[in-house]
Amino acid sequence: MFKKILIANRGEIACRVIKTARRMGVKTVAVYSDADARAPFVQMADEAVHIGPSPAAQSYLIADKIIAACKATGAEAVHPGYGFLSERTSFAEQLAAEGIEFIGPPVNAIAAMGDKIESKKLAKEAGVNVVPGFVGEIEDTEHAVRISNEIGYPVMMKASAGGGGKGMRLAYDEKDVREGFESVKREGLNSFGDDRVFIEKFILNPRHIEIQILGDKHGNVLYLNERECSIQRRHQKVVEEAPSPFVTPKMRKAMGEQCVALSKAVGYYSAGTVELIVSGADPTGESFYFLEMNTRLQVEHPVTECITGVDLVEQMIRVAAGEKLSLTQDDVKIDGWAIENRVYAEDPYRGFLPSTGRLVRYNPPVDGWTDDGAENGRRGVDGVRVDDGVYEGGEVSMFYDPMIAKLITWGKTRDEAADKQIAALDAFEIEGLGHNIDFVSAIMQHPRFRSGELTTGFIAEEYPEGFTGAAASDEVKRNLAAIAGFIATARADRARQVDGQLDSELEPPYEWSVKIGDKTFAVDLGEDITVDGEVVDLALEYTPGDRLVEAEIGDEVYGVKIEPTRMGLKMTTRGAIHNVQILPARLAGYTQHMIEKIPPDLSKFLICPMPGLLVSLNVAEGDKVEAGQPLAVVEAMKMENILRAEKSATVKKVNAKAGDSLAVDAIILELE
């Protein structure tokens, strides 16, 4: 076994590898950029080596710096995590030349399967079903249009070296191809150093199901069941679960054996994932096609660990050290159900725009996962596990992926795992930047998710107008009104006790008018707690200043995040933010005399919705534009965002130029 390994990555995956290595008695070396100097993974490792400036292209993507760090520290092997250099053949070759072991598959397997174009050719030759498409070199936009017309719309354009949802565009017609082809090339070049693009038929009502592969250097290859990854946004996975509610034992066996055969054909060892696209319209489950193979550890690997009990990181290290797998295919079982939600720094209430900034408050529902080796330890605390690599006061920067943490829950059933997600998300406190906690909570509660009828179009189909929060029933609003009234009385009682503020003989108000959305409730905290005259069985402990409360109302338990506002409270629970107006009942009638403030008209400005780089500006002063016309492209967190005109207008003034770094809400153009 290795004595010391280096982790050529950052964030939560670096923490994940370090924890397992520590349990195995293997020392670790972290490498870090300027932006990560104070990151948790740097503190956790036994040694840490600085490798350059914040941009990944000047630090984490430079193989020579990684190798120099190995030599300086005596690291015998490198775990690449995912992303960065994890699927770059040249990196694995350089390590081999220096006598440093790569904790991953052999170079030939990375070369054969890591390149999407070459892997499709190989899969086709091996008799594996592949999606119809063009796998050669595409010369230019006109060539891309001709190919797309021949395949038939809709088509998917993908960067050959892409991954993580980057470098992908869906085109429904020729206009979409012309608009998106060059953008896909640029994203591929900027993120992966490769601007090759391939085009394939987009299968309608598709499910994204992947098979986890594990092999050793002695010819043994197993499949560790499947993961359902159909819920995606912009082709980036948001929710993953294992097993899949769609896959039958017969289908699982057919998929698994085919993926094992494909892996053996390239001499694969270590952990890897074969991604399949499955037609949800075919109940037989026989319509599945090879999509690609990720020759690395997947972000969503914890859900597989939860249901199989297999530690994938440990197995990768043992395989790299030359050990045989200690389990056989018959040993691979399915115990319960696991769901993972990715908590991203993005604002679902503003069109999922990337959100960078400082984590003013970061308090996960349970402490970060620790690999203590205990039985079922990979399921966290009572079935709730958090994998993260951030800390309160730290910064989520524009240089790297926007993922803050992964929330994994395990239950005996799918519903139990989903219910644990909702409760854990309610207790997950993040302040200082936008995040998607409400959004993933809404998905967990969605009837379609609960039914298991999933496709990769789930988010686009269920939230066509964007996300405004999970719908709250009248019962939920009624219960929140009771909680709000209780909190208001506690705060008023505290206020009267502050010396010199109020006459100590005064009693705090017990009758409140609570407005939530378009409903107003009369809350009375006299002998009993009542809402509109009905008694509410409320159990709640609250001290003024608390940010999170847990309330029991009958059989229901609510985790509610609290933030005081001028007129009441902002209450966040069960996937929605509720701006609650709370007034003493004797004052409520005066609100009808308040003058309504009309917001300013911002439609005449093109405003930068997030901090980022202005990649291109498509118009000049005096140009006429139409509603929906692309005006500019802004890059943030390695993703390009097209900004469009809201209405027909003329460009009055241009305030920025291509190449400028823009702050959030910076005015790019003025229209008239």
XYZ file of C-alpha atoms in Angstrom:
672
model
C 0.000 0.000 0.000
C 1.104 3.569 -0.650
C 2.574 5.556 2.218
C 1.730 8.965 0.755
C -0.564 10.165 -2.042
C -1.189 13.587 -3.582
C -4.688 14.846 -4.407
C -4.617 16.851 -7.656
C -7.910 18.590 -6.957
C -9.699 20.918 -4.569
C -12.913 21.431 -2.620
C -15.193 18.649 -1.424
C -13.630 15.863 -3.489
C -10.172 16.646 -2.095
C -11.661 16.475 1.424
C -13.389 13.199 0.516
C -10.158 11.517 -0.631
C -8.166 12.825 2.320
C -10.664 11.408 4.845
C -10.553 7.907 3.371
C -6.767 7.957 2.961
C -6.431 8.994 6.607
C -8.564 6.033 7.715
C -6.381 3.733 5.593
C -3.207 5.078 7.227
C -2.050 6.789 4.025
C -0.556 10.292 4.344
C -1.869 12.992 1.985
C -0.550 16.004 0.118
C -2.830 18.837 -1.030
C -2.049 21.288 -3.816
C -3.720 24.674 -3.801
C -4.059 27.938 -5.694
C -4.139 31.477 -4.286
C -7.951 31.348 -3.990
C -7.786 28.136 -1.922
C -5.020 29.111 0.517
C -7.400 28.894 3.500
C -9.654 26.116 2.190
C -10.521 23.174 4.482
C -8.819 20.571 2.277
C -5.510 22.432 2.650
C -5.841 22.315 6.442
C -6.878 18.645 6.457
C -3.975 17.262 4.426
C -0.713 16.225 6.070
C 1.185 18.515 3.691
C 0.182 21.270 1.263
C 1.972 22.763 -1.743
C 1.100 26.081 -3.388
C 0.905 25.712 -7.179
C -0.052 29.108 -8.555
C -2.646 31.830 -9.148
C -6.409 31.366 -8.793
C -7.380 30.577 -12.421
C -7.329 26.792 -12.928
C -5.414 27.213 -16.191
C -2.521 28.628 -14.147
C -2.636 26.126 -11.293
C -4.764 22.944 -11.150
C -4.518 22.302 -14.897
C -0.703 22.477 -15.097
C 0.598 18.911 -14.893
C 4.233 19.969 -14.386
C 3.326 21.749 -11.144
C 1.512 18.666 -9.847
C 4.463 16.438 -10.662
C 6.913 18.883 -9.051
C 4.784 18.781 -5.888
C 4.919 14.956 -5.927
C 8.710 15.006 -6.179
C 9.068 17.629 -3.463
C 6.913 15.693 -0.994
C 7.696 12.110 -1.964
C 4.124 11.292 -2.965
C 3.989 7.859 -4.626
C 0.600 8.244 -6.310
C -1.894 10.888 -7.439
C -5.666 10.828 -7.033
C -7.107 13.272 -9.600
C -10.660 13.507 -8.219
C -13.019 14.631 -10.979
C -12.669 17.473 -13.477
C -9.324 19.224 -14.021
C -6.715 16.609 -15.081
C -8.714 13.495 -14.146
C -9.358 12.384 -17.743
C -6.315 13.821 -19.493
C -4.150 11.086 -21.001
C -1.051 13.300 -21.178
C -1.166 13.763 -17.403
C -1.366 10.015 -16.725
C 1.498 9.474 -19.192
C 3.667 12.113 -17.504
C 3.064 10.515 -14.117
C 4.003 7.094 -15.484
C 7.214 8.522 -16.974
C 8.156 9.837 -13.515
C 7.330 6.543 -11.795
C 4.295 8.002 -10.011
C 1.162 5.844 -9.869
C -2.092 7.270 -11.250
C -5.076 6.383 -9.050
C -7.366 5.787 -11.980
C -7.663 3.693 -15.145
C -4.896 2.866 -17.640
C -3.885 5.478 -20.211
C -5.274 3.496 -23.144
C -8.706 3.317 -21.481
C -8.731 7.056 -20.807
C -7.760 7.694 -24.427
C -10.342 5.281 -25.824
C -13.253 6.253 -23.597
C -12.468 9.767 -22.425
C -12.827 11.262 -25.898
C -16.529 11.287 -26.731
C -15.960 10.920 -30.477
C -13.493 8.031 -30.244
C -15.505 6.257 -27.541
C -18.598 6.218 -29.750
C -16.608 4.695 -32.600
C -15.219 2.014 -30.281
C -18.632 1.272 -28.771
C -20.138 0.920 -32.232
C -17.389 -1.496 -33.291
C -18.018 -3.516 -30.131
C -21.680 -3.892 -31.055
C -23.009 -1.539 -28.403
C -26.063 0.546 -29.274
C -25.105 4.174 -29.857
C -27.232 7.241 -30.471
C -27.407 8.233 -34.184
C -25.052 11.104 -34.913
C -21.941 12.447 -36.651
C -18.679 11.470 -34.983
C -16.166 12.999 -37.400
C -14.483 16.400 -37.482
C -16.893 19.308 -38.061
C -15.317 22.028 -40.160
C -17.443 25.089 -39.402
C -20.964 26.355 -38.680
C -22.201 25.620 -42.222
C -20.944 22.042 -41.932
C -22.687 21.746 -38.550
C -25.952 22.955 -40.120
C -25.738 20.384 -42.933
C -25.039 17.554 -40.470
C -27.900 18.610 -38.200
C -30.326 18.741 -41.123
C -29.310 15.195 -42.138
C -29.674 13.747 -38.616
C -33.008 15.488 -38.036
C -33.946 17.844 -35.238
C -33.656 18.118 -32.339
C -29.889 17.580 -32.142
C -27.352 17.971 -29.349
C -24.040 19.752 -29.984
C -21.316 18.680 -27.551
C -17.690 19.589 -26.984
C -15.698 16.389 -27.568
C -13.647 16.819 -24.397
C -16.580 18.220 -22.426
C -18.054 17.168 -19.139
C -20.012 18.474 -16.183
C -22.676 19.963 -18.428
C -20.248 22.388 -20.047
C -19.897 22.759 -23.809
C -23.392 21.502 -24.675
C -26.276 23.065 -26.624
C -29.636 21.657 -27.686
C -30.774 22.793 -31.143
C -34.371 22.494 -32.342
C -33.765 24.111 -35.713
C -31.128 25.561 -38.016
C -31.237 28.930 -36.223
C -30.254 27.282 -32.929
C -27.294 25.556 -34.600
C -26.036 28.798 -36.129
C -26.422 30.595 -32.811
C -24.880 27.925 -30.588
C -22.150 26.103 -32.540
C -19.395 28.693 -32.032
C -20.378 29.055 -28.362
C -19.952 25.303 -27.831
C -16.523 25.464 -29.467
C -15.469 28.341 -27.214
C -16.702 26.640 -24.039
C -14.837 23.469 -25.024
C -11.651 25.412 -25.663
C -11.888 27.528 -22.494
C -12.797 24.692 -20.131
C -10.946 21.741 -21.654
C -8.434 23.122 -24.155
C -10.185 21.305 -27.042
C -12.646 22.976 -29.423
C -13.774 19.862 -31.321
C -17.538 19.375 -31.415
C -19.753 16.418 -32.312
C -23.465 16.332 -33.049
C -25.989 13.606 -32.254
C -29.726 12.993 -32.316
C -31.498 14.125 -29.169
C -33.816 11.401 -27.883
C -37.172 12.739 -26.717
C -38.408 11.801 -23.214
C -34.944 10.511 -22.328
C -33.798 9.187 -18.978
C -30.152 9.519 -17.996
C -29.084 6.314 -16.247
C -25.496 5.381 -15.498
C -23.766 2.186 -14.432
C -20.972 2.270 -11.858
C -18.013 0.105 -12.907
C -15.205 -1.135 -10.667
C -12.273 -3.198 -11.902
C -8.810 -4.298 -10.804
C -5.504 -4.905 -12.585
C -6.131 -8.657 -12.563
C -8.991 -8.659 -15.090
C -11.892 -8.518 -12.641
C -14.641 -6.015 -13.529
C -17.923 -5.547 -11.637
C -20.953 -3.314 -12.018
C -22.223 -1.710 -8.824
C -25.790 -1.174 -9.994
C -27.153 2.019 -11.515
C -27.816 5.644 -10.679
C -30.715 7.710 -11.991
C -29.455 11.155 -13.017
C -32.331 12.402 -15.165
C -33.044 15.616 -13.257
C -30.672 18.073 -14.871
C -30.517 21.771 -15.636
C -28.545 22.901 -18.677
C -27.325 19.284 -18.878
C -25.784 19.576 -15.404
C -27.009 16.954 -12.932
C -28.910 18.360 -9.962
C -30.460 15.276 -8.328
C -29.068 11.736 -8.400
C -30.431 8.592 -6.829
C -29.662 4.912 -6.533
C -31.207 2.675 -7.541
C -33.380 4.000 -10.397
C -37.172 3.788 -10.034
C -37.340 2.817 -13.732
C -34.826 -0.033 -13.838
C -35.984 -3.625 -13.355
C -33.664 -6.447 -12.213
C -33.652 -7.803 -15.784
C -32.778 -4.390 -17.209
C -30.092 -3.837 -14.547
C -28.433 -7.127 -15.455
C -28.523 -6.398 -19.206
C -27.121 -2.897 -18.758
C -24.498 -3.988 -16.255
C -23.206 -6.909 -18.300
C -22.989 -4.776 -21.447
C -21.043 -2.083 -19.595
C -18.699 -4.674 -18.083
C -18.041 -6.119 -21.554
C -17.267 -2.645 -22.881
C -14.903 -2.004 -19.959
C -13.087 -5.289 -20.474
C -12.663 -4.465 -24.168
C -10.416 -1.541 -23.198
C -8.705 -3.298 -20.269
C -10.382 -1.041 -17.753
C -9.561 -0.970 -14.050
C -10.351 1.427 -11.158
C -13.732 3.169 -10.764
C -15.545 4.369 -13.872
C -19.041 5.154 -15.038
C -20.793 4.228 -18.269
C -23.515 6.746 -19.018
C -26.570 5.551 -20.902
C -29.491 7.367 -22.430
C -32.698 5.393 -22.007
C -36.016 5.922 -23.726
C -38.587 6.491 -21.009
C -41.276 5.759 -23.581
C -40.213 2.102 -23.802
C -41.500 0.245 -20.707
C -39.472 -2.862 -21.650
C -36.292 -0.975 -20.741
C -34.542 -2.399 -23.802
C -34.073 0.975 -25.534
C -30.839 2.083 -23.909
C -27.863 3.569 -25.738
C -24.232 4.201 -24.892
C -23.655 7.899 -24.299
C -20.126 8.138 -22.928
C -17.811 6.717 -20.312
C -16.378 8.833 -17.535
C -13.011 7.334 -16.681
C -12.953 8.739 -13.159
C -14.883 9.012 -9.929
C -18.305 10.657 -10.328
C -19.641 13.530 -8.231
C -22.628 11.350 -7.331
C -20.625 8.321 -6.134
C -21.938 8.569 -2.504
C -25.411 7.274 -3.441
C -23.828 4.080 -4.773
C -21.754 3.772 -1.597
C -24.899 4.139 0.529
C -26.800 1.259 -1.101
C -23.872 -1.129 -1.712
C -21.645 -0.434 1.302
C -18.627 -0.221 -1.041
C -16.177 2.645 -0.466
C -15.260 3.623 -4.017
C -12.355 5.887 -3.068
C -10.781 3.150 -0.944
C -11.207 0.656 -3.777
C -9.560 3.049 -6.253
C -6.530 3.399 -3.975
C -6.285 -0.358 -3.393
C -6.609 -1.144 -7.106
C -3.895 1.400 -7.970
C -1.650 -0.310 -5.405
C -2.148 -3.606 -7.274
C -4.618 -5.324 -4.934
C -7.352 -7.636 -6.202
C -10.990 -6.740 -5.616
C -12.170 -8.358 -2.394
C -15.753 -8.774 -3.643
C -17.487 -10.545 -6.515
C -20.556 -9.638 -8.546
C -22.721 -11.761 -6.259
C -21.570 -9.661 -3.287
C -23.023 -6.483 -4.815
C -26.434 -5.886 -3.255
C -29.014 -3.094 -3.062
C -29.840 -2.047 0.482
C -32.391 0.766 0.705
C -32.474 3.950 -1.345
C -30.167 6.969 -1.536
C -30.686 10.452 -2.993
C -28.114 13.191 -3.544
C -28.886 16.863 -4.081
C -26.169 19.202 -5.262
C -26.267 22.483 -3.374
C -25.101 25.114 -5.863
C -24.166 28.784 -5.577
C -26.848 29.932 -7.983
C -30.073 31.871 -7.583
C -33.125 29.915 -8.803
C -35.324 32.958 -8.177
C -33.266 34.900 -10.769
C -33.119 32.348 -13.540
C -30.413 30.236 -11.833
C -27.771 32.896 -12.355
C -24.376 32.030 -10.843
C -23.880 33.605 -7.425
C -20.422 34.288 -6.072
C -19.470 35.794 -2.757
C -18.729 35.139 0.886
C -20.498 32.506 2.953
C -21.609 34.855 5.719
C -23.363 31.908 7.327
C -22.799 28.233 6.576
C -24.421 25.700 8.861
C -25.262 22.297 7.321
C -27.939 20.077 8.924
C -25.284 17.639 10.184
C -21.527 17.946 10.533
C -19.497 17.211 7.407
C -19.115 13.496 6.707
C -16.174 11.796 8.404
C -14.897 8.459 7.180
C -14.602 6.712 10.537
C -14.947 3.229 9.054
C -18.054 2.452 11.116
C -20.658 0.077 9.717
C -23.083 2.055 7.548
C -20.863 5.096 8.185
C -21.143 6.101 4.552
C -24.803 6.937 5.274
C -23.837 9.801 7.578
C -25.799 10.672 10.715
C -29.204 8.947 10.881
C -29.192 8.644 7.104
C -28.091 12.249 6.418
C -24.627 12.918 4.972
C -23.010 16.183 3.877
C -19.923 16.172 1.662
C -18.457 19.671 1.493
C -15.234 21.627 1.222
C -16.274 25.102 2.336
C -16.450 26.957 5.638
C -18.336 29.835 7.195
C -16.582 33.052 6.223
C -15.016 31.472 3.139
C -15.640 32.620 -0.398
C -17.266 30.881 -3.357
C -15.168 32.365 -6.141
C -15.785 32.868 -9.843
C -12.837 30.645 -10.737
C -14.282 27.207 -10.021
C -17.409 25.085 -10.070
C -20.344 26.666 -8.145
C -21.091 23.580 -6.029
C -21.142 24.378 -2.300
C -21.944 20.926 -0.934
C -23.585 17.585 -1.621
C -26.488 16.500 0.561
C -27.004 12.732 0.610
C -29.820 10.930 2.391
C -30.463 7.215 2.813
C -33.719 5.505 3.712
C -35.247 2.059 3.530
C -37.556 3.364 0.787
C -37.394 6.080 -1.865
C -40.039 8.159 -0.078
C -38.147 7.952 3.201
C -34.935 9.168 1.521
C -36.849 12.060 -0.106
C -38.547 13.019 3.182
C -35.137 13.142 4.864
C -33.942 15.455 2.087
C -36.795 17.898 2.730
C -36.138 17.984 6.485
C -32.363 18.335 6.008
C -32.751 21.102 3.406
C -35.014 23.034 5.786
C -32.217 22.881 8.372
C -29.426 23.828 5.911
C -28.434 27.449 6.593
C -26.580 29.423 3.913
C -26.385 33.217 3.828
C -24.319 35.672 1.826
C -25.023 34.400 -1.663
C -27.768 32.832 -3.738
C -28.278 29.074 -3.464
C -30.640 26.418 -4.780
C -31.812 24.849 -1.502
C -35.430 25.896 -2.029
C -35.366 24.574 -5.588
C -34.130 21.073 -4.774
C -36.553 20.919 -1.835
C -39.373 21.751 -4.255
C -38.239 18.890 -6.504
C -38.256 16.463 -3.573
C -41.889 17.403 -2.872
C -43.029 17.404 -6.509
C -45.692 14.775 -7.288
C -43.960 13.858 -10.544
C -40.665 13.243 -8.762
C -42.434 11.137 -6.164
C -44.046 9.073 -8.933
C -40.633 8.296 -10.460
C -41.776 9.472 -13.923
C -38.556 11.319 -14.715
C -36.901 12.550 -17.900
C -34.006 14.910 -18.561
C -36.653 17.496 -19.454
C -38.163 17.449 -15.947
C -37.003 20.922 -14.880
C -37.798 22.626 -18.197
C -41.234 20.994 -18.297
C -42.228 21.550 -14.682
C -40.772 25.051 -14.300
C -41.209 26.584 -17.800
C -41.568 30.127 -16.414
C -38.698 29.741 -13.962
C -38.781 29.021 -10.245
C -40.758 31.132 -7.795
C -40.767 28.757 -4.837
C -42.597 25.545 -4.026
C -46.374 25.927 -3.829
C -47.627 26.168 -0.243
C -51.039 24.811 0.693
C -53.489 26.790 2.823
C -52.711 24.419 5.685
C -48.970 25.180 5.476
C -49.680 28.942 5.396
C -52.021 28.576 8.379
C -49.321 26.752 10.329
C -46.710 29.355 9.391
C -49.088 32.071 10.586
C -49.259 30.371 14.002
C -45.458 30.181 14.156
C -45.154 33.832 13.068
C -47.610 34.958 15.754
C -45.724 33.029 18.430
C -42.410 34.604 17.341
C -43.927 38.091 17.187
C -45.188 37.799 20.782
C -41.797 36.515 21.983
C -40.018 39.435 20.276
C -42.478 41.970 21.693
C -42.023 40.483 25.177
C -38.253 40.779 24.816
C -38.590 44.393 23.649
C -40.583 45.436 26.710
C -37.880 44.002 28.983
C -35.098 46.093 27.458
C -34.323 48.750 30.064
C -35.695 52.168 29.207
C -37.531 51.024 26.085
C -41.061 50.371 27.359
C -43.008 50.607 30.582
C -42.372 47.300 32.352
C -46.040 47.039 33.251
C -47.082 46.763 29.618
C -48.098 43.337 28.342
C -46.905 42.248 24.878
C -49.596 41.975 22.174
C -51.220 38.535 21.908
C -53.474 39.216 18.956
C -51.865 39.529 15.539
C -52.795 39.998 11.907
C -50.478 37.806 9.835
C -50.424 38.180 6.045
C -48.790 35.454 3.930
C -49.126 35.957 0.184
C -52.730 36.914 -0.511
C -54.084 35.409 2.722
C -54.481 37.196 6.044
C -54.848 35.218 9.269
C -56.045 36.313 12.702
C -53.670 34.782 15.249
C -54.516 34.813 18.961
C -52.068 33.634 21.641
C -54.458 33.877 24.598
C -55.298 30.761 26.568
C -54.818 28.634 23.434
C -53.062 29.404 20.181
C -55.715 29.924 17.542
C -55.649 30.856 13.870
C -58.921 32.271 12.565
C -60.578 30.874 15.679
C -59.286 27.312 15.240
C -56.980 25.888 17.918
C -53.475 24.992 16.697
C -51.465 22.380 18.613
C -48.097 24.150 18.402
C -44.896 23.130 20.216
C -42.066 25.610 19.639
C -39.022 26.974 21.449
C -37.885 30.409 20.288
C -35.476 32.966 21.687
C -35.267 36.350 19.925
C -32.229 36.181 17.669
C -32.733 32.534 16.664
C -32.278 32.063 12.926
C -33.701 28.568 12.710
C -36.644 27.136 14.617
C -38.155 23.673 14.719
C -41.888 23.629 15.293
C -44.205 20.681 15.860
C -47.804 21.167 14.770
C -49.794 17.986 15.274
C -47.879 15.265 13.434
C -46.020 17.760 11.225
C -42.501 19.032 11.927
C -41.392 22.296 10.343
C -37.823 23.527 10.114
C -38.166 27.270 9.461
C -35.356 29.726 8.761
C -36.158 33.152 10.223
C -34.980 36.597 9.106
C -36.526 39.765 10.580
C -37.830 42.385 8.122
C -39.242 45.886 8.652
C -42.843 44.662 8.567
C -42.448 41.141 9.909
C -40.373 38.101 8.980
C -38.907 36.317 6.014
C -39.736 32.667 6.689
C -38.115 29.980 4.555
C -39.316 26.380 4.690
C -40.249 23.488 2.423
C -38.796 24.989 -0.728
C -40.215 28.515 -0.556
C -39.511 31.966 0.856
C -42.521 33.624 2.513
C -42.406 37.358 3.161
C -44.713 37.538 6.142
C -46.304 40.797 7.312
C -47.053 40.763 11.066
C -48.981 43.561 12.741
C -50.787 43.876 16.067
C -54.463 43.278 15.323
C -55.398 46.805 16.486
C -53.069 48.365 13.856
C -53.755 46.060 10.903
C -56.674 48.112 9.579
C -54.448 51.118 8.914
C -52.448 49.307 6.196
C -55.100 50.230 3.613
C -53.934 53.842 3.893
C -50.299 53.031 3.028
C -49.043 54.359 -0.323
C -47.790 51.618 -2.657
C -44.241 52.104 -3.906
C -43.957 51.580 -7.672
C -40.661 49.966 -8.742
C -38.582 51.767 -11.415
C -38.715 50.622 -15.055
C -35.445 48.791 -15.753
C -36.476 47.346 -19.122
C -34.581 50.119 -20.943
C -31.277 48.811 -19.562
C -29.333 45.633 -20.325
C -28.075 44.781 -16.834
C -25.366 42.227 -16.090
C -27.158 39.643 -13.903
C -24.010 38.226 -12.295
C -20.300 39.031 -11.868
C -18.518 37.822 -15.003
C -16.520 38.442 -18.163
C -18.153 40.131 -21.164
C -17.179 37.653 -23.897
C -18.927 39.391 -26.787
C -21.136 42.388 -27.509
C -23.334 41.884 -30.561
C -24.688 45.412 -31.081
C -23.490 49.003 -31.334
C -24.996 52.433 -30.643
C -27.860 53.191 -33.003
C -28.647 49.531 -33.786
C -32.281 48.457 -33.752
C -32.976 45.276 -31.765
C -35.974 42.960 -31.486
C -37.365 41.140 -28.450
C -35.390 37.943 -27.834
C -32.391 39.053 -29.905
C -28.995 38.111 -28.372
C -27.241 41.309 -27.278
C -24.252 40.071 -25.295
C -22.565 36.955 -23.890
C -21.284 36.933 -20.303
C -19.105 34.116 -18.944
C -19.348 33.221 -15.257
C -18.114 30.079 -13.496
C -16.931 28.607 -16.827
C -20.433 28.870 -18.363
C -21.526 31.278 -21.101
C -24.828 33.119 -20.605
C -26.610 34.820 -23.518
C -28.308 38.116 -22.588
C -31.275 38.996 -24.810
C -33.410 42.049 -25.505
C -36.658 42.138 -23.535
C -38.422 44.304 -26.137
C -37.977 46.024 -29.491
C -35.799 49.128 -29.077
C -32.795 51.097 -30.315
C -29.384 51.036 -28.641
C -28.901 54.492 -27.118
C -25.579 54.022 -25.323
C -22.940 51.295 -24.877
C -21.200 51.249 -21.476
C -18.936 48.194 -21.818
C -16.786 46.364 -24.334
C -15.796 42.743 -24.937
C -13.157 41.638 -22.451
C -14.447 43.782 -19.584
C -14.970 42.235 -16.146
C -18.429 43.235 -14.991
C -19.957 43.489 -11.531
C -23.462 42.282 -10.795
C -26.092 44.836 -11.935
C -23.572 46.697 -14.112
C -25.372 48.460 -16.986
C -24.031 47.121 -20.293
C -26.403 48.971 -22.640
C -29.043 51.673 -22.513
C -32.017 51.302 -24.858
C -34.668 53.714 -26.094
